[in-house]
Short mmCIF file of C-alpha atoms and ligand atoms in Angstrom, two decimals:
data_model
loop_
_atom_site.label_atom_id
_atom_site.label_comp_id
_atom_site.label_asym_id
_atom_site.label_seq_id
_atom_site.Cartn_x
_atom_site.Cartn_y
_atom_site.Cartn_z
CA MET A 279 76.63 -260.30 -101.87
CA SER A 280 74.30 -260.63 -105.01
CA GLU A 281 72.88 -263.11 -106.65
CA CYS A 282 74.67 -265.91 -107.68
CA THR A 283 74.64 -265.69 -112.08
CA HIS A 284 76.72 -268.86 -112.29
CA ASN A 285 79.24 -266.98 -114.00
CA CYS A 286 82.43 -267.69 -111.86
CA GLU A 287 84.33 -265.79 -114.05
CA THR A 288 82.63 -263.14 -113.03
CA CYS A 289 82.42 -263.41 -109.19
CA SER A 290 85.20 -264.19 -106.65
CA ALA A 291 83.69 -265.20 -104.35
CA ASN A 292 85.09 -268.69 -103.02
CA CYS A 293 81.44 -270.77 -102.42
CA SER A 294 81.12 -274.42 -102.97
CA SER A 295 80.30 -274.55 -107.02
CA ARG A 296 83.59 -272.73 -107.46
CA GLN A 297 85.12 -275.96 -105.68
CA SER A 298 83.77 -278.50 -107.48
CA GLU A 299 84.54 -276.94 -110.91
CA SER A 300 88.78 -275.82 -111.08
CA MET A 301 89.22 -272.87 -113.24
CA LEU A 302 92.85 -273.47 -113.28
CA GLU A 303 94.13 -273.63 -116.75
CA GLU A 304 96.84 -276.15 -118.00
CA GLN A 305 100.57 -274.97 -118.70
CA ASN A 306 102.16 -275.80 -121.72
CA SER A 307 103.02 -278.84 -122.22
CA LEU A 308 106.24 -278.26 -122.38
CA SER A 309 106.17 -276.72 -118.81
CA ASN A 310 107.28 -278.09 -115.42
CA ILE A 311 106.71 -274.75 -113.27
CA LYS A 312 106.59 -275.97 -109.59
CA ASN A 313 106.02 -272.94 -107.35
CA VAL A 314 104.02 -270.11 -108.12
CA TYR A 315 103.71 -267.20 -105.92
CA ALA A 316 101.99 -263.50 -106.74
CA VAL A 317 104.24 -260.47 -106.24
CA VAL A 318 100.58 -257.67 -105.02
CA SER A 319 100.12 -253.69 -103.77
CA GLY A 320 97.23 -251.39 -103.35
CA LYS A 321 98.07 -249.13 -105.92
CA GLY A 322 101.33 -249.18 -108.63
CA GLY A 323 104.23 -247.15 -107.77
CA VAL A 324 105.43 -248.53 -104.20
CA GLY A 325 108.23 -250.80 -105.46
CA LYS A 326 106.16 -254.43 -106.51
CA THR A 327 108.52 -254.50 -109.32
CA LEU A 328 111.52 -253.86 -107.30
CA VAL A 329 110.43 -255.96 -104.82
CA THR A 330 109.54 -259.46 -108.49
CA THR A 331 112.43 -258.86 -109.32
CA LEU A 332 114.47 -258.99 -105.45
CA LEU A 333 112.78 -261.71 -104.77
CA ALA A 334 113.58 -264.38 -108.26
CA VAL A 335 116.71 -262.83 -107.69
CA ASN A 336 117.56 -264.43 -104.27
CA MET A 337 115.93 -267.65 -105.56
CA ARG A 338 117.64 -267.80 -108.53
CA ARG A 339 120.80 -267.17 -106.65
CA ARG A 340 119.76 -269.90 -104.27
CA GLY A 341 120.57 -272.68 -107.34
CA TYR A 342 117.21 -273.27 -108.67
CA GLU A 343 115.24 -272.78 -112.13
CA VAL A 344 113.43 -269.29 -111.79
CA GLY A 345 110.76 -267.67 -114.26
CA VAL A 346 109.10 -264.27 -113.64
CA LEU A 347 105.66 -263.57 -115.40
CA ASP A 348 104.85 -259.99 -116.01
CA ALA A 349 101.10 -260.07 -115.35
CA ASP A 350 100.46 -256.26 -115.05
CA ILE A 351 100.00 -256.47 -119.35
CA THR A 352 98.85 -252.78 -119.42
CA GLY A 353 101.96 -250.91 -117.84
CA PRO A 354 104.72 -253.65 -117.81
CA SER A 355 107.74 -252.96 -117.01
CA VAL A 356 109.94 -256.78 -115.58
CA ALA A 357 111.58 -256.12 -119.09
CA ARG A 358 114.62 -253.19 -117.62
CA PRO A 359 116.11 -254.42 -114.10
CA PHE A 360 116.71 -257.62 -116.24
CA GLY A 361 118.94 -255.24 -118.99
CA THR A 362 116.69 -256.59 -122.11
CA SER A 363 114.12 -253.86 -122.55
CA ALA A 364 115.38 -254.52 -125.96
CA VAL A 365 115.04 -257.99 -127.04
CA ARG A 366 112.48 -259.47 -128.02
CA ALA A 367 110.44 -262.97 -127.67
CA GLU A 368 110.82 -265.58 -130.32
CA GLY A 369 108.40 -268.20 -131.10
CA SER A 370 107.59 -272.00 -132.80
CA ASP A 371 104.46 -274.34 -133.26
CA ALA A 372 104.64 -274.94 -129.39
CA GLY A 373 104.48 -271.33 -128.03
CA ILE A 374 106.58 -268.57 -127.21
CA PHE A 375 109.69 -268.69 -125.79
CA PRO A 376 110.94 -266.83 -122.31
CA VAL A 377 113.10 -264.49 -122.71
CA VAL A 378 116.81 -265.41 -120.96
CA SER A 379 118.44 -263.32 -118.70
CA LYS A 380 122.48 -263.24 -118.28
CA THR A 381 122.34 -265.07 -114.34
CA GLY A 382 119.08 -267.50 -116.56
CA LEU A 383 115.56 -266.63 -115.57
CA LYS A 384 112.59 -266.75 -118.13
CA LEU A 385 111.02 -263.88 -118.07
CA MET A 386 108.23 -262.99 -120.13
CA SER A 387 106.57 -259.18 -120.07
CA LEU A 388 104.52 -258.22 -122.55
CA SER A 389 106.82 -255.66 -123.58
CA TYR A 390 109.20 -258.46 -125.57
CA LEU A 391 105.78 -258.71 -127.98
CA LEU A 392 106.17 -255.59 -128.66
CA GLU A 393 107.12 -253.49 -131.33
CA ASN A 394 108.47 -250.65 -129.37
CA GLU A 395 108.69 -250.71 -125.95
CA THR A 396 107.07 -247.34 -126.29
CA ASP A 397 104.43 -248.00 -127.88
CA PRO A 398 100.99 -247.66 -125.42
CA VAL A 399 98.51 -250.94 -124.84
CA VAL A 400 95.67 -250.42 -125.43
CA TRP A 401 93.00 -253.31 -125.28
CA ARG A 402 89.63 -254.88 -122.59
CA GLY A 403 89.24 -255.62 -119.83
CA PRO A 404 89.20 -259.59 -121.79
CA ILE A 405 92.08 -259.07 -123.54
CA ILE A 406 94.62 -258.00 -121.41
CA ALA A 407 93.11 -261.38 -118.63
CA GLY A 408 93.81 -263.01 -122.05
CA THR A 409 97.10 -262.67 -121.97
CA VAL A 410 98.05 -262.72 -118.93
CA LYS A 411 96.71 -266.39 -119.55
CA GLN A 412 98.67 -266.70 -122.63
CA PHE A 413 101.17 -266.24 -120.46
CA TRP A 414 100.79 -269.23 -118.83
CA THR A 415 99.51 -271.07 -121.45
CA ASP A 416 101.31 -270.56 -124.30
CA VAL A 417 105.02 -269.92 -123.29
CA VAL A 418 107.27 -273.17 -123.06
CA TRP A 419 108.45 -271.75 -119.55
CA GLY A 420 110.09 -275.87 -119.22
CA ASP A 421 112.01 -276.12 -116.13
CA VAL A 422 110.72 -274.14 -113.19
CA ASP A 423 111.36 -274.51 -110.00
CA PHE A 424 109.88 -271.21 -108.50
CA MET A 425 108.12 -268.21 -110.38
CA PHE A 426 106.94 -264.93 -109.20
CA VAL A 427 104.57 -262.73 -111.10
CA ASP A 428 104.07 -259.53 -110.51
CA MET A 429 100.64 -258.55 -110.62
CA PRO A 430 99.22 -255.28 -111.85
CA PRO A 431 98.00 -253.12 -108.65
CA GLY A 432 95.36 -253.24 -107.35
CA THR A 433 92.02 -256.16 -107.37
CA GLY A 434 90.96 -255.68 -110.94
CA ASP A 435 89.69 -258.04 -112.97
CA VAL A 436 93.79 -259.11 -114.07
CA PRO A 437 94.16 -260.53 -110.29
CA LEU A 438 91.22 -262.03 -109.67
CA THR A 439 92.47 -263.98 -113.26
CA VAL A 440 95.00 -264.86 -112.10
CA PHE A 441 94.10 -266.34 -108.99
CA GLN A 442 91.71 -267.82 -110.13
CA SER A 443 93.65 -269.57 -113.70
CA LEU A 444 97.20 -270.05 -112.16
CA PRO A 445 97.88 -272.49 -108.49
CA VAL A 446 98.78 -268.88 -106.65
CA LYS A 447 100.84 -270.51 -103.68
CA GLY A 448 100.45 -267.41 -101.34
CA ILE A 449 101.37 -263.95 -101.77
CA VAL A 450 103.64 -261.43 -100.67
CA VAL A 451 102.19 -257.71 -100.07
CA VAL A 452 104.06 -254.59 -100.93
CA ALA A 453 102.92 -251.19 -98.79
CA SER A 454 104.94 -248.26 -99.48
CA PRO A 455 104.86 -246.95 -95.23
CA GLN A 456 101.94 -244.01 -95.88
CA GLU A 457 98.76 -247.50 -97.32
CA LEU A 458 100.29 -249.42 -94.38
CA VAL A 459 97.94 -247.17 -92.63
CA SER A 460 95.13 -247.01 -95.11
CA THR A 461 92.68 -249.22 -96.15
CA ILE A 462 94.92 -250.85 -100.17
CA VAL A 463 96.59 -253.09 -98.33
CA GLU A 464 93.64 -254.12 -96.12
CA LYS A 465 91.56 -254.81 -99.71
CA ALA A 466 94.54 -256.82 -100.97
CA VAL A 467 94.39 -259.49 -97.69
CA LYS A 468 91.49 -259.98 -98.56
CA MET A 469 90.81 -260.78 -101.98
CA ALA A 470 94.38 -263.04 -100.56
CA ASN A 471 92.33 -264.92 -97.53
CA LEU A 472 89.18 -264.94 -100.88
CA MET A 473 90.58 -266.57 -102.90
CA ASN A 474 92.61 -269.40 -99.51
CA ILE A 475 95.91 -268.35 -100.65
CA PRO A 476 98.11 -267.37 -98.04
CA VAL A 477 99.99 -263.88 -97.47
CA LEU A 478 103.82 -265.56 -97.25
CA GLY A 479 104.92 -261.99 -96.08
CA LEU A 480 104.30 -258.47 -96.53
CA VAL A 481 107.19 -256.23 -97.38
CA GLU A 482 107.12 -252.03 -96.47
CA ASN A 483 108.79 -250.43 -99.44
CA MET A 484 111.16 -246.85 -98.86
CA SER A 485 110.91 -247.96 -95.04
CA TYR A 486 113.39 -245.59 -94.03
CA TYR A 487 116.71 -243.73 -95.67
CA VAL A 488 120.18 -244.34 -94.19
CA CYS A 489 121.80 -241.14 -94.80
CA GLY A 490 125.62 -241.25 -96.32
CA ASN A 491 127.50 -238.94 -94.44
CA CYS A 492 126.40 -239.37 -91.33
CA GLY A 493 125.02 -243.00 -91.76
CA GLU A 494 122.02 -242.42 -89.90
CA LYS A 495 118.10 -244.12 -90.00
CA HIS A 496 115.57 -241.00 -91.05
CA LYS A 497 111.48 -242.61 -91.33
CA ILE A 498 111.49 -239.83 -93.98
CA PHE A 499 107.72 -240.74 -94.68
CA GLY A 500 106.76 -241.49 -90.29
CA GLU A 501 106.45 -244.39 -88.43
CA SER A 502 106.15 -247.89 -89.33
CA HIS A 503 102.22 -249.37 -89.09
CA ILE A 504 103.86 -252.67 -90.45
CA ASP A 505 103.69 -254.34 -87.80
CA ASP A 506 100.64 -253.96 -86.60
CA THR A 507 99.48 -254.43 -89.61
CA ALA A 508 101.60 -258.23 -90.01
CA GLU A 509 100.15 -259.19 -87.08
CA ARG A 510 96.00 -258.00 -87.53
CA TYR A 511 95.94 -260.35 -90.89
CA GLY A 512 98.19 -263.28 -88.89
CA ILE A 513 101.32 -261.93 -91.44
CA ASP A 514 104.08 -263.61 -89.86
CA SER A 515 107.28 -262.13 -91.88
CA VAL A 516 107.75 -258.90 -92.35
CA SER A 517 110.23 -256.79 -94.32
CA LYS A 518 111.19 -253.45 -94.91
CA LEU A 519 113.02 -251.89 -97.71
CA PRO A 520 115.25 -248.85 -97.48
CA ILE A 521 115.17 -246.06 -99.94
CA ASP A 522 118.09 -246.44 -102.07
CA ALA A 523 119.45 -244.56 -104.31
CA LYS A 524 122.13 -247.80 -105.75
CA LEU A 525 118.92 -250.31 -105.50
CA SER A 526 117.06 -247.51 -108.45
CA ALA A 527 120.13 -247.06 -110.57
CA ALA A 528 120.86 -251.31 -110.89
CA SER A 529 117.48 -252.19 -111.98
CA ASP A 530 117.17 -248.30 -114.14
CA LYS A 531 120.09 -249.95 -115.84
CA GLY A 532 118.94 -253.82 -116.56
CA MET A 533 121.68 -254.36 -113.59
CA ILE A 534 119.83 -255.64 -110.31
CA GLU A 535 120.85 -259.47 -110.62
CA LEU A 536 124.39 -257.17 -109.21
CA TYR A 537 121.97 -255.47 -105.79
CA GLU A 538 123.37 -256.25 -102.72
CA GLY A 539 121.72 -256.70 -99.96
CA ASP A 540 119.74 -259.33 -97.41
CA TRP A 541 117.10 -257.20 -96.74
CA LEU A 542 114.59 -259.77 -98.55
CA ASP A 543 116.64 -262.53 -97.22
CA ALA A 544 113.98 -264.10 -94.45
CA LEU A 545 111.14 -263.99 -97.39
CA THR A 546 113.11 -265.81 -100.04
CA ASP A 547 113.70 -268.60 -97.44
CA LYS A 548 109.90 -268.91 -95.72
CA ILE A 549 108.81 -269.10 -99.87
CA GLU A 550 112.24 -271.52 -100.37
CA GLU A 551 109.71 -273.74 -96.53
CA ASN A 552 106.95 -272.79 -97.98
CA GLY A 553 107.82 -274.06 -101.92
CA LYS A 554 109.61 -277.18 -100.55
CA ALA A 555 106.57 -278.27 -97.67
CA ASN A 556 104.29 -278.32 -101.41
CA GLY A 557 106.91 -280.62 -103.08
P1 ADP B 300 105.71 -250.76 -109.04
O1 ADP B 300 106.04 -251.82 -109.97
O2 ADP B 300 104.06 -251.43 -107.79
O3 ADP B 300 104.58 -250.00 -109.96
P2 ADP B 300 108.53 -250.19 -109.63
O4 ADP B 300 109.05 -251.85 -108.59
O5 ADP B 300 108.03 -250.05 -110.89
O6 ADP B 300 106.86 -250.45 -108.36
O7 ADP B 300 109.02 -248.96 -108.77
C1 ADP B 300 108.68 -247.51 -108.90
C2 ADP B 300 110.47 -246.72 -108.78
O8 ADP B 300 110.43 -246.06 -107.51
C3 ADP B 300 111.28 -247.58 -110.06
O9 ADP B 300 111.49 -246.69 -110.23
C4 ADP B 300 111.72 -248.16 -108.29
O10 ADP B 300 113.42 -248.44 -108.73
C5 ADP B 300 112.17 -246.79 -107.62
N1 ADP B 300 112.13 -247.33 -106.95
C6 ADP B 300 110.90 -248.82 -106.13
N2 ADP B 300 112.30 -248.56 -104.36
C7 ADP B 300 112.85 -248.02 -104.05
C8 ADP B 300 113.45 -248.03 -102.98
N3 ADP B 300 113.67 -249.71 -102.43
N4 ADP B 300 115.19 -247.46 -102.97
C9 ADP B 300 115.39 -246.67 -104.35
N5 ADP B 300 113.65 -246.65 -105.37
C10 ADP B 300 112.98 -247.81 -105.36
#
């Protein structure tokens, strides 16, 4: 470890001086967010947003107030699955109001603030990290029982900001079968350990494909290694999501709230229990 510069903003070490000095940001005075969970992945395109949205929809179906905070500032992708790409967020002196989906999920993503959805976000790291903090401090979330944060991939500046600024109670790691045999997942799990945040579940996305004609399960990316990885890191909840054209269609056409599937039910139970235990 390098020598301490006494600047916790740029350091991930969990030393005694950090513990005595909380860097948590205050939520907006008109927000009452009870439980925050982050969905992470080692790299992009493995289905992190899909899993975030499915967990949020599951929780909403159980009758909770649910928020989704899109912390992937340079690649915001939460708006599309909910059919809200054309919607723009409104604000007042009190702050910015989240966009509300058809079934009542509260959503905030940079794409709701851009003039055009296709505008690139060419910003330096501190501005990006500051925007994520503002999604917590300046958005009028109201009551939220469960908030899911769609993190940018990897273990860089923005994930560090989220873990230090928001009271994240647990992490869900999403990976493809190939990633589970690489070091990418290990890095995400080790970052969570470093921040003292429990990994509540490991999701293997694109785990298999069920043939529509013969009903056989094909492991397109090879045998699953999710159980070995979970065991190595003491993660007791594993989920497997199939490659399913209906899932991508629902997500791409803005109808994720209509999806049918029980793949993430056990993980949703686990998060619900964690939330209830934490009050
Ligand atoms: P990430 O957030 O990790 O970058 P996304 O969740 O945006 O990845 O997924 C990338 C693309 O792959 C999306 O179009 C999504 O609908 C599709 N996709 C992800 N997982 C599946 C799956 N299990 N079956 C079908 N399509 C999927």
